[in-house]
PDB file of C-alpha atoms in Angstrom:
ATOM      1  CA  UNK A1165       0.000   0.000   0.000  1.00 49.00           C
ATOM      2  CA  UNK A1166       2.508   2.359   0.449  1.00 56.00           C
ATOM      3  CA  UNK A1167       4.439   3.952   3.913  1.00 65.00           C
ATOM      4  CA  UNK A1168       1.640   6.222   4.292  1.00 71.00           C
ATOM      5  CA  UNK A1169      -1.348   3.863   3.769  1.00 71.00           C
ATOM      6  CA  UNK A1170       0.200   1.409   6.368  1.00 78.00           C
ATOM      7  CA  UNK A1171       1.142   3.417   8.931  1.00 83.00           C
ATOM      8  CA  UNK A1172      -2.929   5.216   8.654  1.00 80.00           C
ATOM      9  CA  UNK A1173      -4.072   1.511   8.908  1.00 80.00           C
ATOM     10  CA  UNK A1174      -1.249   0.737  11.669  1.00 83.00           C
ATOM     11  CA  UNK A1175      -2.652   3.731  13.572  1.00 84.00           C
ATOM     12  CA  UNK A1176      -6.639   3.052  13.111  1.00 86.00           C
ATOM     13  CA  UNK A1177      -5.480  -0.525  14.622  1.00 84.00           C
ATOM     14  CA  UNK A1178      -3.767   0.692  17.642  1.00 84.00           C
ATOM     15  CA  UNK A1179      -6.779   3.206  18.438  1.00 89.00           C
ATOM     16  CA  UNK A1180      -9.342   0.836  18.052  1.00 86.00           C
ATOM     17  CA  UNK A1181      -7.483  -1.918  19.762  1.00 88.00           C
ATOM     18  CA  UNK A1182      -6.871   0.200  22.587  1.00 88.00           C
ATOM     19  CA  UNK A1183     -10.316   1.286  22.486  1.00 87.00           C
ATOM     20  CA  UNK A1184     -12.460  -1.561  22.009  1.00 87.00           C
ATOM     21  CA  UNK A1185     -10.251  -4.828  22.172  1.00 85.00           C
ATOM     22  CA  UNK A1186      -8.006  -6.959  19.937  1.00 86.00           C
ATOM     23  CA  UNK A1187     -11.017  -8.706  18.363  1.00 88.00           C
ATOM     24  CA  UNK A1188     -13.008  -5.580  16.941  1.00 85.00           C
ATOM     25  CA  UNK A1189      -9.001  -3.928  16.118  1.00 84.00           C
ATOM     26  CA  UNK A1190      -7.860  -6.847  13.950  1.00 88.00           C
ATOM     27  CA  UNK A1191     -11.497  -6.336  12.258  1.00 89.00           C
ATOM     28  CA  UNK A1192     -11.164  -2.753  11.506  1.00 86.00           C
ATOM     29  CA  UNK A1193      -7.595  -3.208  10.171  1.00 84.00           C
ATOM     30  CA  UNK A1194      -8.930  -5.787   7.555  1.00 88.00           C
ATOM     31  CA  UNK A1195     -11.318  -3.449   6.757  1.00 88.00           C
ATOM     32  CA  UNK A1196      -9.280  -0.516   6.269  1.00 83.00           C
ATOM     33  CA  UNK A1197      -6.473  -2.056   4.302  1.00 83.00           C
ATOM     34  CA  UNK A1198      -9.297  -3.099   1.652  1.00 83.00           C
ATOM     35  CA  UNK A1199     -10.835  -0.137   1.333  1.00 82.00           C
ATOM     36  CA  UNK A1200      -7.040   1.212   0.613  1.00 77.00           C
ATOM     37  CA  UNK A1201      -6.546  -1.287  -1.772  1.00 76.00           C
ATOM     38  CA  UNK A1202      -9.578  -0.971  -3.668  1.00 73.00           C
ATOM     39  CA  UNK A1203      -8.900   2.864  -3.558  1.00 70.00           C
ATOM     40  CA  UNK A1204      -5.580   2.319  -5.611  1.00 71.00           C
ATOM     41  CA  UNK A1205      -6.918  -0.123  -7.694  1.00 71.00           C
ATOM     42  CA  UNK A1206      -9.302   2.465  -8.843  1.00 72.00           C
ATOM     43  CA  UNK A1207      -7.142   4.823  -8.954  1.00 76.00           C
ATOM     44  CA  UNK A1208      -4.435   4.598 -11.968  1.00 79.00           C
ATOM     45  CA  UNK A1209      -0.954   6.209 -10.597  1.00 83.00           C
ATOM     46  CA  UNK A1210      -0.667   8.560 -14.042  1.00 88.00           C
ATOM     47  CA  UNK A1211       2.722  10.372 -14.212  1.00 89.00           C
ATOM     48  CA  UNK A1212       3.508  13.141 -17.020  1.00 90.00           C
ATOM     49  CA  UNK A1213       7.079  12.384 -18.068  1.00 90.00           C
ATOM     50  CA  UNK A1214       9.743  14.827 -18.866  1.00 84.00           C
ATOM     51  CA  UNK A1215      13.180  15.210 -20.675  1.00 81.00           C
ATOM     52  CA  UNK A1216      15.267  18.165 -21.521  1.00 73.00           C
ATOM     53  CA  UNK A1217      15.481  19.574 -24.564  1.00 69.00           C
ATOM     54  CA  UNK A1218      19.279  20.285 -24.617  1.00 72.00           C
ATOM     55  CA  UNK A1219      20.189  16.471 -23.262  1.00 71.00           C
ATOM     56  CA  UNK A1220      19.344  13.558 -25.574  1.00 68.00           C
ATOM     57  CA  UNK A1221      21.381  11.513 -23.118  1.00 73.00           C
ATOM     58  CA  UNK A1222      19.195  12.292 -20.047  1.00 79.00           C
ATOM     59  CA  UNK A1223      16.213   9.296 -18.970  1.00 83.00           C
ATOM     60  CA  UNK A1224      12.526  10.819 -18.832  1.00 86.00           C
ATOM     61  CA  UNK A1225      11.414  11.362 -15.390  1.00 85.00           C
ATOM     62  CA  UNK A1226       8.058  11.636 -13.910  1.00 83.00           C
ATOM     63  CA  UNK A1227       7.254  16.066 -13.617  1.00 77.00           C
ATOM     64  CA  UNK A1228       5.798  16.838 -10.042  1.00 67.00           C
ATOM     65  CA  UNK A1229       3.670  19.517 -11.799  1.00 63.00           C
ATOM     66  CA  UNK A1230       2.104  20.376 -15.574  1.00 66.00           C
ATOM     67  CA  UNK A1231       5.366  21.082 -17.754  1.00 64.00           C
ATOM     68  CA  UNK A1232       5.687  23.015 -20.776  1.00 64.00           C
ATOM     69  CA  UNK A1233       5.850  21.449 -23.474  1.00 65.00           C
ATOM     70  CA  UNK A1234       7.995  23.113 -26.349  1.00 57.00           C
ATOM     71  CA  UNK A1235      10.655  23.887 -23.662  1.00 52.00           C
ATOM     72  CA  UNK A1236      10.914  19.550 -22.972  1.00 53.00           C
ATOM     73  CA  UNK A1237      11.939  16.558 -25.412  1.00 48.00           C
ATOM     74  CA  UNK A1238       8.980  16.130 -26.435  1.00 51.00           C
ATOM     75  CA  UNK A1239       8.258  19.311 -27.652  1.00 64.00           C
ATOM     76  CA  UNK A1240       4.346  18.932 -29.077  1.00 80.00           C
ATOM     77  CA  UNK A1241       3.873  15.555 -27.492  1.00 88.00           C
ATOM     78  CA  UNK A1242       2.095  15.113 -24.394  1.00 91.00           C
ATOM     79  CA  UNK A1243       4.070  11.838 -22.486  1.00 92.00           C
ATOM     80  CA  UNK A1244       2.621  10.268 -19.582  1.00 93.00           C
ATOM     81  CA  UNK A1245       3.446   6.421 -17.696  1.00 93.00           C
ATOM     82  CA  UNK A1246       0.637   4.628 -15.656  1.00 91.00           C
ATOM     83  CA  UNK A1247       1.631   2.577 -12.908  1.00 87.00           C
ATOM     84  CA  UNK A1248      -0.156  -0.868 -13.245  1.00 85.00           C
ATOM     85  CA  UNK A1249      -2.399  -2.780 -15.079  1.00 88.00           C
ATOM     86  CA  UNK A1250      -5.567  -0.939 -17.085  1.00 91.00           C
ATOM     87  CA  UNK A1251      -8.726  -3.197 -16.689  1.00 88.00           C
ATOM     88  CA  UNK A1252     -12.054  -2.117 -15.873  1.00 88.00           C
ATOM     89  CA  UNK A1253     -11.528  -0.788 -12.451  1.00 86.00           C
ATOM     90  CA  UNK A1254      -9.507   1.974 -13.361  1.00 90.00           C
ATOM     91  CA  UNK A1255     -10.264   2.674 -17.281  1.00 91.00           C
ATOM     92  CA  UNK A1256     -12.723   5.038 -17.435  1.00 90.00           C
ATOM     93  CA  UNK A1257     -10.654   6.973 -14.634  1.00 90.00           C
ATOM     94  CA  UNK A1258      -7.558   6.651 -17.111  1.00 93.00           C
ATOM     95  CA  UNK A1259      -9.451   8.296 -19.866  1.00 94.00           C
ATOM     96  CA  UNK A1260     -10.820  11.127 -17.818  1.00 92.00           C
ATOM     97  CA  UNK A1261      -7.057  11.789 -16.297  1.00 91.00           C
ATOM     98  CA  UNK A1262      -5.561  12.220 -19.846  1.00 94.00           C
ATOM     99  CA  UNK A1263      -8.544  14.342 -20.708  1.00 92.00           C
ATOM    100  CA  UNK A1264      -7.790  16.879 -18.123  1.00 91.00           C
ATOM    101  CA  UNK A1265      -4.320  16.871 -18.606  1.00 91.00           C
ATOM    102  CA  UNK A1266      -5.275  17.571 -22.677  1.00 91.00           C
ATOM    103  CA  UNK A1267      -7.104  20.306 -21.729  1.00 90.00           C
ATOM    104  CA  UNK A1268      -5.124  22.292 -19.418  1.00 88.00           C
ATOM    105  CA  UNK A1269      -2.728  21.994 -21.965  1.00 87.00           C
ATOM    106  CA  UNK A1270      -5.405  23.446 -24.415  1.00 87.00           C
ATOM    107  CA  UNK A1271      -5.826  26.180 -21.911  1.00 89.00           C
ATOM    108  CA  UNK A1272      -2.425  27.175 -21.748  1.00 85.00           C
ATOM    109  CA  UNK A1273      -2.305  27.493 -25.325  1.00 85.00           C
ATOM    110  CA  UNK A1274       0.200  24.533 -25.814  1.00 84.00           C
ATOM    111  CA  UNK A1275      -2.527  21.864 -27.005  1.00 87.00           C
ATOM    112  CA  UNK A1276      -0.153  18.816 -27.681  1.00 90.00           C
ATOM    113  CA  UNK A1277      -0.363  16.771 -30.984  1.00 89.00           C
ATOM    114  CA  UNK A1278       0.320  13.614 -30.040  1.00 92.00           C
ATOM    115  CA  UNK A1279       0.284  11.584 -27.266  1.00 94.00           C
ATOM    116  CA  UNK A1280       2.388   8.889 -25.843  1.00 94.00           C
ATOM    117  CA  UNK A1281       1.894   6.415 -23.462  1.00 95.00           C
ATOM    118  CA  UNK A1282       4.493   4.946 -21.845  1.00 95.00           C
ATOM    119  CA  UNK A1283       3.507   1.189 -20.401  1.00 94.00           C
ATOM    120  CA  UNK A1284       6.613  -0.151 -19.470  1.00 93.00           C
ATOM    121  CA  UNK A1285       5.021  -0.494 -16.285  1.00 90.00           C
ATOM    122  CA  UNK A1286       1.489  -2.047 -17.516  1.00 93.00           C
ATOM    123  CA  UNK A1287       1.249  -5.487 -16.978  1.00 89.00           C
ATOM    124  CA  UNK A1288      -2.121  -6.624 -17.926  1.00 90.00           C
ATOM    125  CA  UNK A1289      -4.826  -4.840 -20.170  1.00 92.00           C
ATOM    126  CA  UNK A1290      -8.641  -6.108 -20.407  1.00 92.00           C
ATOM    127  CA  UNK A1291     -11.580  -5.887 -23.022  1.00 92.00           C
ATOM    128  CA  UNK A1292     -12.555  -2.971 -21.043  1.00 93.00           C
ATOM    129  CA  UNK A1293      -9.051  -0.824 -21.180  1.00 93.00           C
ATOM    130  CA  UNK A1294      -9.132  -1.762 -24.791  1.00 94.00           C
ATOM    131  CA  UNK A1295     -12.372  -0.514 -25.363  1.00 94.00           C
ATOM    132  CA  UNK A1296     -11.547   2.470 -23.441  1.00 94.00           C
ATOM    133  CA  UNK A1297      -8.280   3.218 -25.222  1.00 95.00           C
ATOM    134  CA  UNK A1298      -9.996   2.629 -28.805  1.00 94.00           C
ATOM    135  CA  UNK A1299     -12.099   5.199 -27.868  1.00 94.00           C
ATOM    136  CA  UNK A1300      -9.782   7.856 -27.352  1.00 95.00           C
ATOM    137  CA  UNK A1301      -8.279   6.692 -30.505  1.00 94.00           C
ATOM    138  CA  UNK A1302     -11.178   7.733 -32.388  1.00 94.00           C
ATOM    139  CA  UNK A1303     -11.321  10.918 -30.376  1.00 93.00           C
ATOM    140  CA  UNK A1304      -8.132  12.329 -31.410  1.00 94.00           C
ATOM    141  CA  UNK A1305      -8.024  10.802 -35.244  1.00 92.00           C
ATOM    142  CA  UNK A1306     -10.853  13.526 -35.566  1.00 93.00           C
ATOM    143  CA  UNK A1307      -8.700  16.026 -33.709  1.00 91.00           C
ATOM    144  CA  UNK A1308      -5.440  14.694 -36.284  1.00 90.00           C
ATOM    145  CA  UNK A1309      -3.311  13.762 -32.675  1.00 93.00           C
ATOM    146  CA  UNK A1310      -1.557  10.876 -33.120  1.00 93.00           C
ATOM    147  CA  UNK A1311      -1.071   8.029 -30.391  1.00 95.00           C
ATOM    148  CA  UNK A1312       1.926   5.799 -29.790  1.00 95.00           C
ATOM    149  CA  UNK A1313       2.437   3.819 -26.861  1.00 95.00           C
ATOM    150  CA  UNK A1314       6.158   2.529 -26.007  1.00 95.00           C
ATOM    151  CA  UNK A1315       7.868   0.015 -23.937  1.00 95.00           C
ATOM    152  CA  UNK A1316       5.092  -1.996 -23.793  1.00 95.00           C
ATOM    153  CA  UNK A1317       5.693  -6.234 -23.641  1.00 94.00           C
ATOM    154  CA  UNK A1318       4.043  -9.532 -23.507  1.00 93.00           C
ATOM    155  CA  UNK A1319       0.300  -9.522 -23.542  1.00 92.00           C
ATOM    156  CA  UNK A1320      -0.113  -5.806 -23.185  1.00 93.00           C
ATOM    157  CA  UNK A1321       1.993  -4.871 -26.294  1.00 94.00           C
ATOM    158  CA  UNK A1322       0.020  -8.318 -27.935  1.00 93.00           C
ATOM    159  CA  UNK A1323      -3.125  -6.831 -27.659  1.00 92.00           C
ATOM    160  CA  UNK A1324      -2.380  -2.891 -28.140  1.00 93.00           C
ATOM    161  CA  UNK A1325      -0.880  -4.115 -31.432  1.00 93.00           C
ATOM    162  CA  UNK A1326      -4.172  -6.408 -32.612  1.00 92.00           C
ATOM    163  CA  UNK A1327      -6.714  -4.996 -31.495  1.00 90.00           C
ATOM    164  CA  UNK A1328      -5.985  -1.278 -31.728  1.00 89.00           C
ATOM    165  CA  UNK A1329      -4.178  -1.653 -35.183  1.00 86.00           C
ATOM    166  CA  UNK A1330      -1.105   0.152 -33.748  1.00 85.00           C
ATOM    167  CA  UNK A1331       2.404   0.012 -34.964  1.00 86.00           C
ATOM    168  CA  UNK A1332       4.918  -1.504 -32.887  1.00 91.00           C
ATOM    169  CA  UNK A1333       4.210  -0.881 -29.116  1.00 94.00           C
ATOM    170  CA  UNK A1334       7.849  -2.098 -27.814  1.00 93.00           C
ATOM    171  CA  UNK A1335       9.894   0.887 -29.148  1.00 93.00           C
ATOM    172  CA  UNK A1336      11.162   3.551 -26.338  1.00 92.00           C
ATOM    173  CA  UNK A1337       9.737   7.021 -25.829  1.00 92.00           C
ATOM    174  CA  UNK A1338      12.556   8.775 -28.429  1.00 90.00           C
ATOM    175  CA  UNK A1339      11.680   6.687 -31.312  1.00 91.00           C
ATOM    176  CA  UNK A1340       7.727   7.580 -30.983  1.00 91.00           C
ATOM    177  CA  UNK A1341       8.473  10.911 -30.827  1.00 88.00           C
ATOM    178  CA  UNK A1342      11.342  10.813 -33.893  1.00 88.00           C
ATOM    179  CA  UNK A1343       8.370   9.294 -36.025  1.00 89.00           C
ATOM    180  CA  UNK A1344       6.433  12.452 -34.953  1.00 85.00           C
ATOM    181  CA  UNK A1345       8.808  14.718 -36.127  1.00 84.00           C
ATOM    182  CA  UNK A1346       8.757  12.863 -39.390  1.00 85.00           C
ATOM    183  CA  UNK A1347       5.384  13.388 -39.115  1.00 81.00           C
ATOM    184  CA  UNK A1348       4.920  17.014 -38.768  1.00 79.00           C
ATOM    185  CA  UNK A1349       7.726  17.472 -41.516  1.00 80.00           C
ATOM    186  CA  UNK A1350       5.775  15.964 -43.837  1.00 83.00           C
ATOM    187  CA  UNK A1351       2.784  17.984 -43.051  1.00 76.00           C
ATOM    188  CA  UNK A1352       4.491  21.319 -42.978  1.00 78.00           C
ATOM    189  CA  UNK A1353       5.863  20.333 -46.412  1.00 83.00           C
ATOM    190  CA  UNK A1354       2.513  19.500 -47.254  1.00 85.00           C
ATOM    191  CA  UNK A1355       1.313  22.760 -46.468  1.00 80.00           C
ATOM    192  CA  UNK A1356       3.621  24.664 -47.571  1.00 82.00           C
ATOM    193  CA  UNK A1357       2.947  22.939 -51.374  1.00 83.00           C
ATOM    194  CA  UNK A1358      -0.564  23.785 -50.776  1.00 81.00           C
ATOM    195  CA  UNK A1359       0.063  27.606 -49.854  1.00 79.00           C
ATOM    196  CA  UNK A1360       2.438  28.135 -52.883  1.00 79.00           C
ATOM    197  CA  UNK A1361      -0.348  26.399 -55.688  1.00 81.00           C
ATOM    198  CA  UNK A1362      -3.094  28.441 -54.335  1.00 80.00           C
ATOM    199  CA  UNK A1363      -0.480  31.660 -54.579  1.00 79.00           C
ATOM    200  CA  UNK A1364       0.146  30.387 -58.285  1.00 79.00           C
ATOM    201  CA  UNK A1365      -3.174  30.220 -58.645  1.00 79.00           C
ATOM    202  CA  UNK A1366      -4.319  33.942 -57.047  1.00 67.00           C
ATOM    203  CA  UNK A1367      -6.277  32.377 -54.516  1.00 54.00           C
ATOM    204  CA  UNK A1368      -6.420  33.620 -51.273  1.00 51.00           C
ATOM    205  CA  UNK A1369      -5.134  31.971 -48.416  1.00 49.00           C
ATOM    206  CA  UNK A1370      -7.450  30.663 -45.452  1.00 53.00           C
ATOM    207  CA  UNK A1371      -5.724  30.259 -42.072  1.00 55.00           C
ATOM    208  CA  UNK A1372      -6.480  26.705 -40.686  1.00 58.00           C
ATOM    209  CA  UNK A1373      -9.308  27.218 -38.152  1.00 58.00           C
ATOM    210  CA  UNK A1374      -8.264  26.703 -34.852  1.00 57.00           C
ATOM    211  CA  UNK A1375      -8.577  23.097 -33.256  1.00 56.00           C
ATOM    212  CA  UNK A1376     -11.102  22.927 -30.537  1.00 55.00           C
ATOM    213  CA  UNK A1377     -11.058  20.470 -27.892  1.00 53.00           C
ATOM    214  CA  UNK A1378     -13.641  18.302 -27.804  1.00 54.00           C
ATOM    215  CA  UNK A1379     -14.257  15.440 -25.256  1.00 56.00           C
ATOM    216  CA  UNK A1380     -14.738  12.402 -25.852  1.00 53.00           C
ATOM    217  CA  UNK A1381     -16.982  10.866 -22.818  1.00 50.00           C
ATOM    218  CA  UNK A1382     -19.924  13.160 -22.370  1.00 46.00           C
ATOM    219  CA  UNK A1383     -21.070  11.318 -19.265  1.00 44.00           C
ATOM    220  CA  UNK A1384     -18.111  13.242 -17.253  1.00 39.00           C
ATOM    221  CA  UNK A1385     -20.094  16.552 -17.010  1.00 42.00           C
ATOM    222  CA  UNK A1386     -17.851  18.329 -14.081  1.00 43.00           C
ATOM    223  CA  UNK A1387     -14.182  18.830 -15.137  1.00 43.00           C
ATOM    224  CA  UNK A1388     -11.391  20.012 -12.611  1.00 45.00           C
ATOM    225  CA  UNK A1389      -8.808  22.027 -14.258  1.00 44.00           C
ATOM    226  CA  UNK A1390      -7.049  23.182 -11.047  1.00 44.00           C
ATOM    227  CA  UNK A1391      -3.579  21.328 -11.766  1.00 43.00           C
ATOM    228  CA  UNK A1392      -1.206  23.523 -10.617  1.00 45.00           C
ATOM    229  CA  UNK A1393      -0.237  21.431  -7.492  1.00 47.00           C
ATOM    230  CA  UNK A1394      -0.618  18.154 -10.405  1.00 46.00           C
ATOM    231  CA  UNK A1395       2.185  15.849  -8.553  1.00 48.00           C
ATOM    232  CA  UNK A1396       0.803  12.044  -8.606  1.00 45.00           C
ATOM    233  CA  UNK A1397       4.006   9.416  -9.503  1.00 42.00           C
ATOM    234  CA  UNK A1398       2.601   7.817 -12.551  1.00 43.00           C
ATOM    235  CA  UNK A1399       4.525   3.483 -30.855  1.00 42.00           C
ATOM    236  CA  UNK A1400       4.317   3.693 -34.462  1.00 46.00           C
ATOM    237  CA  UNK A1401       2.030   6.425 -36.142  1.00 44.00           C
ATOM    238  CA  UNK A1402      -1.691   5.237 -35.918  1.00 41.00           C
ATOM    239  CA  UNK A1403      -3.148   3.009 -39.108  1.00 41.00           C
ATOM    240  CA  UNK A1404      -6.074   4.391 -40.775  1.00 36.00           C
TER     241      UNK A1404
END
């Protein structure tokens, strides 16, 4: 559970030990370390990772607090680890994490264009998590943010790959975000082509309207976007 958690259950023994004998103690113990448990269970340990810009050596490290992104690695890519497995428990609570984080990015002006999820620490996925992630999937497709997800291994990274059509979900953090690079290379060339044919062609040219951020599980109607004190400790391009 954690030092925390077991000296809190330690200390509710003790009282109610002293209090009201060994029998009803033990008792309340049980019932507070499973109530704990079923608290983290629920509760997916998200971390957003970080890595200087200026040291391609350095290991990404979980960020106590929101960072900015063009001043990191990552630059446009948002880059978070969960601690544990994803299964039903915890799912929907995944999704509505990343959401926030997306949009208090949104709100800072720095809304990121891809995501990565790092699941080197994931060790078991269910229908539900997949169902969950395929969802957001289709949520940013329509918003043109890629997803990658790295480090991932045995049935995790067996079932990200089949059933969500990804690339390959083994690769670390630096090659998903190299392929996004490629990426947005190949769109700025793209629309830079575009620009100069309509100036060839006298046609004015319309600024891209603005991307708006729109969520993806309408049942979530109340939204905190207080993260300043944000400090919990916790890939191929996607295939049309």
């Amino acid at each position: 559970l954690g030092a925390g958690k077991d000296l809190l259950v330690w200390f509710v023994a003790f009282a109610v030990t002293t209090a009201c004998g060994a029998l009803k103690g033990v008792a309340v113990a049980v019932a507070v370390s499973l109530l704990l448990v079923l608290h983290t269970v629920a509760t997916p340990n998200l971390t957003v990772l970080r890595k200087p810009a200026n040291d391609a050596d350095a290991a990404w490290r979980s960020s106590p607090s929101l960072i900015s992104l063009p001043a990191e690695g990552a630059r446009d890519a948002l880059v978070v680890r969960v601690e544990g497995p994803l299964w039903y428990a915890n799912a929907e609570r995944f999704h509505e994490r990343i959401e926030e984080l997306e949009l208090a990015y949104a709100r800072r002006g720095e809304a990121p264009q891809a995501v990565v999820l790092c699941a080197q620490s994931v060790s078991f996925l269910d229908a539900t998590a997949i169902s969950v992630l395929d969802e957001m999937v289709a949520s940013w497709r329509k918003r043109n943010v890629c997803f990658y997800v790295a480090s991932a291994y045995g049935q995790p990274k067996a079932l990200l790959e089949a059933a969500l059509g990804l690339g390959d979900c083994g690769r670390g953090i630096d090659d998903c975000l190299s392929c996004q690079n490629t990426l947005n290379e190949r769109r700025a060339s793209i629309r830079a082509s575009s620009s100069a044919a309509r100036r060839r062609r006298g046609s004015s040219v319309v600024a891209p309207a603005p991307k708006v951020f729109v969520r993806s599980l309408p049942s979530f109607q109340h939204l905190s976007t207080d993260l300043a004190g944000w400090d919990e400790s916790p890939a191929g391009p996607l295939h049309a």
